[in-house]
Amino acid sequence: MRLLWFSLVFLGCIARGEAVVGFDSIEPMTVHAFQCLAQRGYSFYITRVYGIHVHTCPITGQCVDYNGINNIKAGRAAGWRDVDGYFWPCTWANCTDVKTQMKTTVEALSKAGAVIGTMWLDIEMDPEWSSDLNVNRQVVRDLVQQAQAMNVTVGIYTNNNSWGTIVGIDWAEFSSLPLWWPRYNDEQNFDTFIPFGGWTLPVMHQYLGDARGSCGVDDLDLDWYP
Ligand SMILES: *[C@@H]1O[C@H](CO)[C@@H](O)[C@H](O)[C@H]1NC(C)=O
Ligand SMILES: *[C@@H]1O[C@H](CO)[C@@H](O)[C@H](O)[C@H]1NC(C)=O
Ligand SMILES: *[C@@H]1O[C@H](CO)[C@@H](O)[C@H](O)[C@H]1NC(C)=O
């Protein structure tokens, strides 16, 4: 029965020429939840590994997301091969420099034995960035350089509004890095993408936010790549 079900899904994907659907979520997840979500057709996962909204971050300055790190391990244990992390830098005045933030995160992943494919830098206007584009460009540069120096593959998560406000819409220094593009239009395509930042196309589209979950996970953002 299960084999038949898989075959039907597989043939269905071919028939529609459909590509790959995955999700990102910050909820704590079990191995069983990943197994269940795989059966519902999801095949990749991205989670927060560092961020200002980690509950301990504003209180103690400890922004590594250990739920995310555990989730990565749970996903791997469930057999998921396409598992990434995203990094939401703290640009508050009371946070340590971003290179240290990145270093701490990569070390925490490594110590936990949590393996990610790509580390996505979450570039959006929360918290506030400097009004000086050059200051912000240096923050992005520092993050990319620190991650790459630790042999981490880096991508950028942003849209035109955030990128334009934070570093300038035409700043293309990192256009060779893959772009993960948030636009909640519920479409599994890049059709409405308007080039910015030197990117002619994203590699992945976050097409729906706060979608209804399943398998005991309440809140998923849905992602697609061709
Ligand atoms: C750091 O600054 C932010 C923004 O002003 C504030 O919300 C947060 O409570 C501060 N955290 C600490 C540990 O002082
Ligand atoms: C990164 O990879 C290079 C080449 O494989 C290696 O020489 C270097 O030690 C690695 N650096 C870290 C921090 O793992
Ligand atoms: C930003 O991109 C969206 C989607 O591609 C587009 O509809 C919008 O007009 C763009 N805004 C600016 C300021 O370029």
PDB file of C-alpha atoms and ligand atoms in Angstrom:
ATOM      1  CA  MET A   1       0.000   0.000   0.000  1.00  0.00           C
ATOM      2  CA  ARG A   2       2.736   2.363   0.997  1.00  0.00           C
ATOM      3  CA  LEU A   3       4.711   1.449  -2.117  1.00  0.00           C
ATOM      4  CA  LEU A   4       1.676   2.134  -4.272  1.00  0.00           C
ATOM      5  CA  TRP A   5       1.169   5.476  -2.583  1.00  0.00           C
ATOM      6  CA  PHE A   6       4.775   6.476  -3.181  1.00  0.00           C
ATOM      7  CA  SER A   7       4.550   5.375  -6.805  1.00  0.00           C
ATOM      8  CA  LEU A   8       1.472   7.480  -7.353  1.00  0.00           C
ATOM      9  CA  VAL A   9       3.085  10.534  -5.789  1.00  0.00           C
ATOM     10  CA  PHE A  10       6.203   9.953  -7.835  1.00  0.00           C
ATOM     11  CA  LEU A  11       4.294   9.617 -11.098  1.00  0.00           C
ATOM     12  CA  GLY A  12       2.178  12.615 -10.139  1.00  0.00           C
ATOM     13  CA  CYS A  13       5.297  14.743  -9.748  1.00  0.00           C
ATOM     14  CA  ILE A  14       6.620  13.678 -13.110  1.00  0.00           C
ATOM     15  CA  ALA A  15       3.287  14.264 -14.766  1.00  0.00           C
ATOM     16  CA  ARG A  16       3.070  17.825 -13.512  1.00  0.00           C
ATOM     17  CA  GLY A  17       6.765  18.488 -14.121  1.00  0.00           C
ATOM     18  CA  GLU A  18       6.663  19.601 -10.534  1.00  0.00           C
ATOM     19  CA  ALA A  19       9.791  20.321  -8.617  1.00  0.00           C
ATOM     20  CA  VAL A  20      10.608  20.181  -4.999  1.00  0.00           C
ATOM     21  CA  VAL A  21       8.560  21.442  -2.073  1.00  0.00           C
ATOM     22  CA  GLY A  22       9.955  21.907   1.401  1.00  0.00           C
ATOM     23  CA  PHE A  23       9.388  24.071   4.405  1.00  0.00           C
ATOM     24  CA  ASP A  24      11.020  26.181   7.047  1.00  0.00           C
ATOM     25  CA  SER A  25       9.844  26.266  10.626  1.00  0.00           C
ATOM     26  CA  ILE A  26      11.179  27.137  14.038  1.00  0.00           C
ATOM     27  CA  GLU A  27       9.047  24.675  15.985  1.00  0.00           C
ATOM     28  CA  PRO A  28      10.745  21.870  17.880  1.00  0.00           C
ATOM     29  CA  MET A  29      10.406  18.737  15.773  1.00  0.00           C
ATOM     30  CA  THR A  30      10.759  15.028  16.353  1.00  0.00           C
ATOM     31  CA  VAL A  31      12.189  12.391  14.049  1.00  0.00           C
ATOM     32  CA  HIS A  32       8.653  11.078  13.713  1.00  0.00           C
ATOM     33  CA  ALA A  33       7.395  14.492  12.530  1.00  0.00           C
ATOM     34  CA  PHE A  34      10.022  14.514   9.767  1.00  0.00           C
ATOM     35  CA  GLN A  35       9.074  10.984   8.716  1.00  0.00           C
ATOM     36  CA  CYS A  36       5.433  12.010   8.614  1.00  0.00           C
ATOM     37  CA  LEU A  37       6.139  15.195   6.626  1.00  0.00           C
ATOM     38  CA  ALA A  38       8.220  13.252   4.136  1.00  0.00           C
ATOM     39  CA  GLN A  39       5.173  11.095   3.484  1.00  0.00           C
ATOM     40  CA  ARG A  40       3.131  14.242   2.862  1.00  0.00           C
ATOM     41  CA  GLY A  41       5.492  15.200   0.058  1.00  0.00           C
ATOM     42  CA  TYR A  42       7.926  17.585   1.723  1.00  0.00           C
ATOM     43  CA  SER A  43      11.527  16.894   0.900  1.00  0.00           C
ATOM     44  CA  PHE A  44      13.685  19.671   2.273  1.00  0.00           C
ATOM     45  CA  TYR A  45      13.894  21.629   5.500  1.00  0.00           C
ATOM     46  CA  ILE A  46      15.433  24.893   6.629  1.00  0.00           C
ATOM     47  CA  THR A  47      15.532  26.074  10.195  1.00  0.00           C
ATOM     48  CA  ARG A  48      16.774  28.975  12.248  1.00  0.00           C
ATOM     49  CA  VAL A  49      20.166  28.380  13.807  1.00  0.00           C
ATOM     50  CA  TYR A  50      20.684  31.908  15.145  1.00  0.00           C
ATOM     51  CA  GLY A  51      18.374  34.856  15.596  1.00  0.00           C
ATOM     52  CA  ILE A  52      17.201  37.814  17.591  1.00  0.00           C
ATOM     53  CA  HIS A  53      13.829  36.151  18.129  1.00  0.00           C
ATOM     54  CA  VAL A  54      15.344  33.164  19.903  1.00  0.00           C
ATOM     55  CA  HIS A  55      13.734  33.670  23.313  1.00  0.00           C
ATOM     56  CA  THR A  56      17.015  33.898  25.233  1.00  0.00           C
ATOM     57  CA  CYS A  57      18.528  36.412  22.825  1.00  0.00           C
ATOM     58  CA  PRO A  58      17.210  39.742  24.107  1.00  0.00           C
ATOM     59  CA  ILE A  59      17.564  38.588  27.700  1.00  0.00           C
ATOM     60  CA  THR A  60      21.030  37.095  27.784  1.00  0.00           C
ATOM     61  CA  GLY A  61      22.497  37.862  24.381  1.00  0.00           C
ATOM     62  CA  GLN A  62      22.522  34.097  23.676  1.00  0.00           C
ATOM     63  CA  CYS A  63      20.970  33.888  20.209  1.00  0.00           C
ATOM     64  CA  VAL A  64      21.995  30.423  18.987  1.00  0.00           C
ATOM     65  CA  ASP A  65      18.815  28.424  18.373  1.00  0.00           C
ATOM     66  CA  TYR A  66      19.317  25.055  20.032  1.00  0.00           C
ATOM     67  CA  ASN A  67      15.826  23.942  18.969  1.00  0.00           C
ATOM     68  CA  GLY A  68      16.960  24.504  15.413  1.00  0.00           C
ATOM     69  CA  ILE A  69      20.140  22.539  16.010  1.00  0.00           C
ATOM     70  CA  ASN A  70      18.180  19.630  17.500  1.00  0.00           C
ATOM     71  CA  ASN A  71      15.759  19.775  14.584  1.00  0.00           C
ATOM     72  CA  ILE A  72      18.604  19.476  12.092  1.00  0.00           C
ATOM     73  CA  LYS A  73      19.734  16.322  13.829  1.00  0.00           C
ATOM     74  CA  ALA A  74      16.176  14.975  13.943  1.00  0.00           C
ATOM     75  CA  GLY A  75      15.738  15.652  10.227  1.00  0.00           C
ATOM     76  CA  ARG A  76      18.978  13.884   9.401  1.00  0.00           C
ATOM     77  CA  ALA A  77      18.026  10.971  11.653  1.00  0.00           C
ATOM     78  CA  ALA A  78      14.753  10.710   9.726  1.00  0.00           C
ATOM     79  CA  GLY A  79      16.753  10.373   6.523  1.00  0.00           C
ATOM     80  CA  TRP A  80      16.330  13.909   5.188  1.00  0.00           C
ATOM     81  CA  ARG A  81      19.297  14.815   3.023  1.00  0.00           C
ATOM     82  CA  ASP A  82      18.426  18.405   2.172  1.00  0.00           C
ATOM     83  CA  VAL A  83      18.637  20.316   5.459  1.00  0.00           C
ATOM     84  CA  ASP A  84      19.786  23.937   5.754  1.00  0.00           C
ATOM     85  CA  GLY A  85      20.016  26.613   8.422  1.00  0.00           C
ATOM     86  CA  TYR A  86      19.303  30.316   8.445  1.00  0.00           C
ATOM     87  CA  PHE A  87      21.077  32.978  10.405  1.00  0.00           C
ATOM     88  CA  TRP A  88      19.332  36.162  11.487  1.00  0.00           C
ATOM     89  CA  PRO A  89      22.088  38.526  12.591  1.00  0.00           C
ATOM     90  CA  CYS A  90      21.760  40.704  15.657  1.00  0.00           C
ATOM     91  CA  THR A  91      22.494  44.269  14.670  1.00  0.00           C
ATOM     92  CA  TRP A  92      21.516  45.789  18.004  1.00  0.00           C
ATOM     93  CA  ALA A  93      24.205  47.920  19.599  1.00  0.00           C
ATOM     94  CA  ASN A  94      24.483  45.528  22.550  1.00  0.00           C
ATOM     95  CA  CYS A  95      25.232  42.447  20.422  1.00  0.00           C
ATOM     96  CA  THR A  96      28.718  41.152  19.787  1.00  0.00           C
ATOM     97  CA  ASP A  97      30.255  41.758  16.381  1.00  0.00           C
ATOM     98  CA  VAL A  98      28.694  39.673  13.643  1.00  0.00           C
ATOM     99  CA  LYS A  99      31.825  37.648  12.938  1.00  0.00           C
ATOM    100  CA  THR A 100      31.718  36.363  16.507  1.00  0.00           C
ATOM    101  CA  GLN A 101      27.997  35.669  16.140  1.00  0.00           C
ATOM    102  CA  MET A 102      28.670  33.551  13.056  1.00  0.00           C
ATOM    103  CA  LYS A 103      31.663  31.805  14.584  1.00  0.00           C
ATOM    104  CA  THR A 104      29.676  30.889  17.698  1.00  0.00           C
ATOM    105  CA  THR A 105      26.889  29.467  15.560  1.00  0.00           C
ATOM    106  CA  VAL A 106      29.095  27.358  13.306  1.00  0.00           C
ATOM    107  CA  GLU A 107      30.940  26.032  16.355  1.00  0.00           C
ATOM    108  CA  ALA A 108      27.655  25.166  18.088  1.00  0.00           C
ATOM    109  CA  LEU A 109      26.492  23.247  14.999  1.00  0.00           C
ATOM    110  CA  SER A 110      29.765  21.430  14.773  1.00  0.00           C
ATOM    111  CA  LYS A 111      29.875  20.570  18.464  1.00  0.00           C
ATOM    112  CA  ALA A 112      26.343  19.176  18.284  1.00  0.00           C
ATOM    113  CA  GLY A 113      27.136  17.186  15.144  1.00  0.00           C
ATOM    114  CA  ALA A 114      24.383  19.030  13.246  1.00  0.00           C
ATOM    115  CA  VAL A 115      25.175  19.126   9.538  1.00  0.00           C
ATOM    116  CA  ILE A 116      23.649  21.733   7.233  1.00  0.00           C
ATOM    117  CA  GLY A 117      23.985  22.183   3.497  1.00  0.00           C
ATOM    118  CA  THR A 118      23.728  25.965   3.159  1.00  0.00           C
ATOM    119  CA  MET A 119      23.757  28.709   5.784  1.00  0.00           C
ATOM    120  CA  TRP A 120      21.248  31.339   4.611  1.00  0.00           C
ATOM    121  CA  LEU A 121      21.866  34.887   5.829  1.00  0.00           C
ATOM    122  CA  ASP A 122      18.506  36.396   6.715  1.00  0.00           C
ATOM    123  CA  ILE A 123      18.673  39.996   5.569  1.00  0.00           C
ATOM    124  CA  GLU A 124      15.512  41.793   6.604  1.00  0.00           C
ATOM    125  CA  MET A 125      14.612  44.954   8.457  1.00  0.00           C
ATOM    126  CA  ASP A 126      14.215  43.473  11.899  1.00  0.00           C
ATOM    127  CA  PRO A 127      15.952  44.605  13.979  1.00  0.00           C
ATOM    128  CA  GLU A 128      16.778  48.006  12.598  1.00  0.00           C
ATOM    129  CA  TRP A 129      19.939  48.281  10.610  1.00  0.00           C
ATOM    130  CA  SER A 130      22.124  51.347  10.305  1.00  0.00           C
ATOM    131  CA  SER A 131      20.906  54.104   8.019  1.00  0.00           C
ATOM    132  CA  ASP A 132      24.407  54.021   6.542  1.00  0.00           C
ATOM    133  CA  LEU A 133      24.397  51.527   3.661  1.00  0.00           C
ATOM    134  CA  ASN A 134      28.166  51.129   3.900  1.00  0.00           C
ATOM    135  CA  VAL A 135      27.956  50.025   7.527  1.00  0.00           C
ATOM    136  CA  ASN A 136      25.363  47.418   6.572  1.00  0.00           C
ATOM    137  CA  ARG A 137      27.352  46.238   3.565  1.00  0.00           C
ATOM    138  CA  GLN A 138      30.281  45.601   5.864  1.00  0.00           C
ATOM    139  CA  VAL A 139      28.038  43.558   8.182  1.00  0.00           C
ATOM    140  CA  VAL A 140      26.972  41.351   5.270  1.00  0.00           C
ATOM    141  CA  ARG A 141      30.557  41.088   4.051  1.00  0.00           C
ATOM    142  CA  ASP A 142      31.777  40.101   7.545  1.00  0.00           C
ATOM    143  CA  LEU A 143      29.127  37.405   7.841  1.00  0.00           C
ATOM    144  CA  VAL A 144      29.872  35.916   4.426  1.00  0.00           C
ATOM    145  CA  GLN A 145      33.616  36.003   5.009  1.00  0.00           C
ATOM    146  CA  GLN A 146      33.410  34.452   8.469  1.00  0.00           C
ATOM    147  CA  ALA A 147      31.152  31.637   7.307  1.00  0.00           C
ATOM    148  CA  GLN A 148      33.246  30.923   4.235  1.00  0.00           C
ATOM    149  CA  ALA A 149      36.434  30.985   6.298  1.00  0.00           C
ATOM    150  CA  MET A 150      34.861  28.136   8.284  1.00  0.00           C
ATOM    151  CA  ASN A 151      34.035  26.261   5.078  1.00  0.00           C
ATOM    152  CA  VAL A 152      30.319  26.926   5.347  1.00  0.00           C
ATOM    153  CA  THR A 153      28.340  27.320   2.125  1.00  0.00           C
ATOM    154  CA  VAL A 154      26.507  30.643   2.208  1.00  0.00           C
ATOM    155  CA  GLY A 155      23.314  31.900   0.581  1.00  0.00           C
ATOM    156  CA  ILE A 156      21.225  35.050   1.006  1.00  0.00           C
ATOM    157  CA  TYR A 157      17.578  35.229   2.090  1.00  0.00           C
ATOM    158  CA  THR A 158      16.084  38.591   1.181  1.00  0.00           C
ATOM    159  CA  ASN A 159      13.664  40.460  -1.033  1.00  0.00           C
ATOM    160  CA  ASN A 160      13.954  43.693  -2.963  1.00  0.00           C
ATOM    161  CA  ASN A 161      12.440  45.854  -0.208  1.00  0.00           C
ATOM    162  CA  SER A 162      14.800  44.656   2.502  1.00  0.00           C
ATOM    163  CA  TRP A 163      17.864  44.568   0.285  1.00  0.00           C
ATOM    164  CA  GLY A 164      17.124  48.038  -1.072  1.00  0.00           C
ATOM    165  CA  THR A 165      16.683  49.573   2.363  1.00  0.00           C
ATOM    166  CA  ILE A 166      19.594  47.787   4.038  1.00  0.00           C
ATOM    167  CA  VAL A 167      22.401  47.705   1.464  1.00  0.00           C
ATOM    168  CA  GLY A 168      20.996  49.425  -1.649  1.00  0.00           C
ATOM    169  CA  ILE A 169      18.925  47.764  -4.349  1.00  0.00           C
ATOM    170  CA  ASP A 170      21.772  47.543  -6.876  1.00  0.00           C
ATOM    171  CA  TRP A 171      24.539  46.396  -4.529  1.00  0.00           C
ATOM    172  CA  ALA A 172      25.707  43.240  -6.295  1.00  0.00           C
ATOM    173  CA  GLU A 173      28.822  42.171  -4.402  1.00  0.00           C
ATOM    174  CA  PHE A 174      27.249  38.832  -3.476  1.00  0.00           C
ATOM    175  CA  SER A 175      25.182  38.119  -6.564  1.00  0.00           C
ATOM    176  CA  SER A 176      27.207  34.945  -7.086  1.00  0.00           C
ATOM    177  CA  LEU A 177      25.684  33.518  -3.891  1.00  0.00           C
ATOM    178  CA  PRO A 178      22.359  31.719  -4.197  1.00  0.00           C
ATOM    179  CA  LEU A 179      19.246  33.778  -3.413  1.00  0.00           C
ATOM    180  CA  TRP A 180      16.321  32.402  -1.390  1.00  0.00           C
ATOM    181  CA  TRP A 181      13.457  34.726  -2.174  1.00  0.00           C
ATOM    182  CA  PRO A 182      10.470  35.382   0.129  1.00  0.00           C
ATOM    183  CA  ARG A 183       7.289  36.465  -1.636  1.00  0.00           C
ATOM    184  CA  TYR A 184       4.022  35.120  -0.313  1.00  0.00           C
ATOM    185  CA  ASN A 185       1.995  34.775  -3.489  1.00  0.00           C
ATOM    186  CA  ASP A 186       1.282  31.041  -3.102  1.00  0.00           C
ATOM    187  CA  GLU A 187       2.877  30.276  -6.476  1.00  0.00           C
ATOM    188  CA  GLN A 188       5.498  27.618  -7.037  1.00  0.00           C
ATOM    189  CA  ASN A 189       7.468  29.611  -9.591  1.00  0.00           C
ATOM    190  CA  PHE A 190       9.730  32.650  -9.986  1.00  0.00           C
ATOM    191  CA  ASP A 191       7.415  34.396 -12.461  1.00  0.00           C
ATOM    192  CA  THR A 192       6.965  37.625 -10.516  1.00  0.00           C
ATOM    193  CA  PHE A 193      10.622  38.002  -9.575  1.00  0.00           C
ATOM    194  CA  ILE A 194      12.074  41.374 -10.555  1.00  0.00           C
ATOM    195  CA  PRO A 195      15.885  41.353 -10.624  1.00  0.00           C
ATOM    196  CA  PHE A 196      17.780  43.247  -7.908  1.00  0.00           C
ATOM    197  CA  GLY A 197      21.150  43.012  -6.193  1.00  0.00           C
ATOM    198  CA  GLY A 198      22.675  41.518  -9.331  1.00  0.00           C
ATOM    199  CA  TRP A 199      20.494  38.403  -9.078  1.00  0.00           C
ATOM    200  CA  THR A 200      18.706  37.500 -12.268  1.00  0.00           C
ATOM    201  CA  LEU A 201      16.834  34.650 -10.583  1.00  0.00           C
ATOM    202  CA  PRO A 202      16.515  33.142  -7.118  1.00  0.00           C
ATOM    203  CA  VAL A 203      17.286  29.480  -6.543  1.00  0.00           C
ATOM    204  CA  MET A 204      14.404  29.025  -4.108  1.00  0.00           C
ATOM    205  CA  HIS A 205      11.058  30.709  -3.457  1.00  0.00           C
ATOM    206  CA  GLN A 206       9.450  30.994  -0.022  1.00  0.00           C
ATOM    207  CA  TYR A 207       5.954  31.199  -1.440  1.00  0.00           C
ATOM    208  CA  LEU A 208       3.686  30.972   1.593  1.00  0.00           C
ATOM    209  CA  GLY A 209       4.178  32.106   5.176  1.00  0.00           C
ATOM    210  CA  ASP A 210       2.562  30.678   8.286  1.00  0.00           C
ATOM    211  CA  ALA A 211       0.879  27.909   6.373  1.00  0.00           C
ATOM    212  CA  ARG A 212      -1.266  25.377   8.143  1.00  0.00           C
ATOM    213  CA  GLY A 213       0.972  22.618   9.379  1.00  0.00           C
ATOM    214  CA  SER A 214       0.563  18.907   9.611  1.00  0.00           C
ATOM    215  CA  CYS A 215       2.167  15.984  11.433  1.00  0.00           C
ATOM    216  CA  GLY A 216       1.994  17.852  14.736  1.00  0.00           C
ATOM    217  CA  VAL A 217       3.818  20.902  13.396  1.00  0.00           C
ATOM    218  CA  ASP A 218       1.486  23.891  13.579  1.00  0.00           C
ATOM    219  CA  ASP A 219       3.246  26.535  11.555  1.00  0.00           C
ATOM    220  CA  LEU A 220       5.261  26.034   8.388  1.00  0.00           C
ATOM    221  CA  ASP A 221       6.525  28.428   5.753  1.00  0.00           C
ATOM    222  CA  LEU A 222       6.424  26.734   2.371  1.00  0.00           C
ATOM    223  CA  ASP A 223       9.325  26.775  -0.058  1.00  0.00           C
ATOM    224  CA  TRP A 224       9.828  25.571  -3.587  1.00  0.00           C
ATOM    225  CA  TYR A 225      12.701  25.117  -5.988  1.00  0.00           C
ATOM    226  CA  PRO A 226      12.673  23.913  -9.563  1.00  0.00           C
TER     227      PRO A 226
HETATM  228  C1  LIG B   1      19.745  44.657  23.646  1.00  0.00           C
HETATM  229  O1  LIG B   1      19.095  45.715  22.931  1.00  0.00           O
HETATM  230  C2  LIG B   1      17.789  45.396  22.516  1.00  0.00           C
HETATM  231  C3  LIG B   1      17.304  46.517  21.614  1.00  0.00           C
HETATM  232  O2  LIG B   1      17.459  47.748  22.212  1.00  0.00           O
HETATM  233  C4  LIG B   1      16.907  45.140  23.706  1.00  0.00           C
HETATM  234  O3  LIG B   1      15.607  44.820  23.296  1.00  0.00           O
HETATM  235  C5  LIG B   1      17.493  44.004  24.513  1.00  0.00           C
HETATM  236  O4  LIG B   1      16.736  43.795  25.685  1.00  0.00           O
HETATM  237  C6  LIG B   1      18.935  44.267  24.878  1.00  0.00           C
HETATM  238  N1  LIG B   1      19.494  43.044  25.474  1.00  0.00           N
HETATM  239  C7  LIG B   1      20.322  43.052  26.536  1.00  0.00           C
HETATM  240  C8  LIG B   1      20.825  41.704  26.968  1.00  0.00           C
HETATM  241  O5  LIG B   1      20.675  44.077  27.091  1.00  0.00           O
HETATM  242  C1  LIG B   2      38.508  24.569   5.176  1.00  0.00           C
HETATM  243  O1  LIG B   2      38.878  23.718   4.092  1.00  0.00           O
HETATM  244  C2  LIG B   2      40.241  23.816   3.733  1.00  0.00           C
HETATM  245  C3  LIG B   2      40.470  23.011   2.462  1.00  0.00           C
HETATM  246  O2  LIG B   2      39.893  21.737   2.584  1.00  0.00           O
HETATM  247  C4  LIG B   2      41.107  23.364   4.912  1.00  0.00           C
HETATM  248  O3  LIG B   2      42.467  23.507   4.590  1.00  0.00           O
HETATM  249  C5  LIG B   2      40.790  24.215   6.136  1.00  0.00           C
HETATM  250  O4  LIG B   2      41.489  23.722   7.258  1.00  0.00           O
HETATM  251  C6  LIG B   2      39.284  24.192   6.429  1.00  0.00           C
HETATM  252  N1  LIG B   2      39.006  25.170   7.492  1.00  0.00           N
HETATM  253  C7  LIG B   2      38.195  24.904   8.511  1.00  0.00           C
HETATM  254  C8  LIG B   2      38.007  25.996   9.490  1.00  0.00           C
HETATM  255  O5  LIG B   2      37.628  23.844   8.625  1.00  0.00           O
HETATM  256  C1  LIG B   3       9.655  44.224  -5.454  1.00  0.00           C
HETATM  257  O1  LIG B   3       9.425  42.975  -6.064  1.00  0.00           O
HETATM  258  C2  LIG B   3       8.041  42.693  -6.222  1.00  0.00           C
HETATM  259  C3  LIG B   3       7.945  41.262  -6.722  1.00  0.00           C
HETATM  260  O2  LIG B   3       8.897  40.951  -7.684  1.00  0.00           O
HETATM  261  C4  LIG B   3       7.427  43.714  -7.164  1.00  0.00           C
HETATM  262  O3  LIG B   3       6.042  43.473  -7.304  1.00  0.00           O
HETATM  263  C5  LIG B   3       7.654  45.116  -6.606  1.00  0.00           C
HETATM  264  O4  LIG B   3       7.200  46.051  -7.525  1.00  0.00           O
HETATM  265  C6  LIG B   3       9.123  45.333  -6.323  1.00  0.00           C
HETATM  266  N1  LIG B   3       9.305  46.614  -5.659  1.00  0.00           N
HETATM  267  C7  LIG B   3      10.255  47.464  -6.016  1.00  0.00           C
HETATM  268  C8  LIG B   3      10.334  48.722  -5.217  1.00  0.00           C
HETATM  269  O5  LIG B   3      11.043  47.206  -6.921  1.00  0.00           O
END
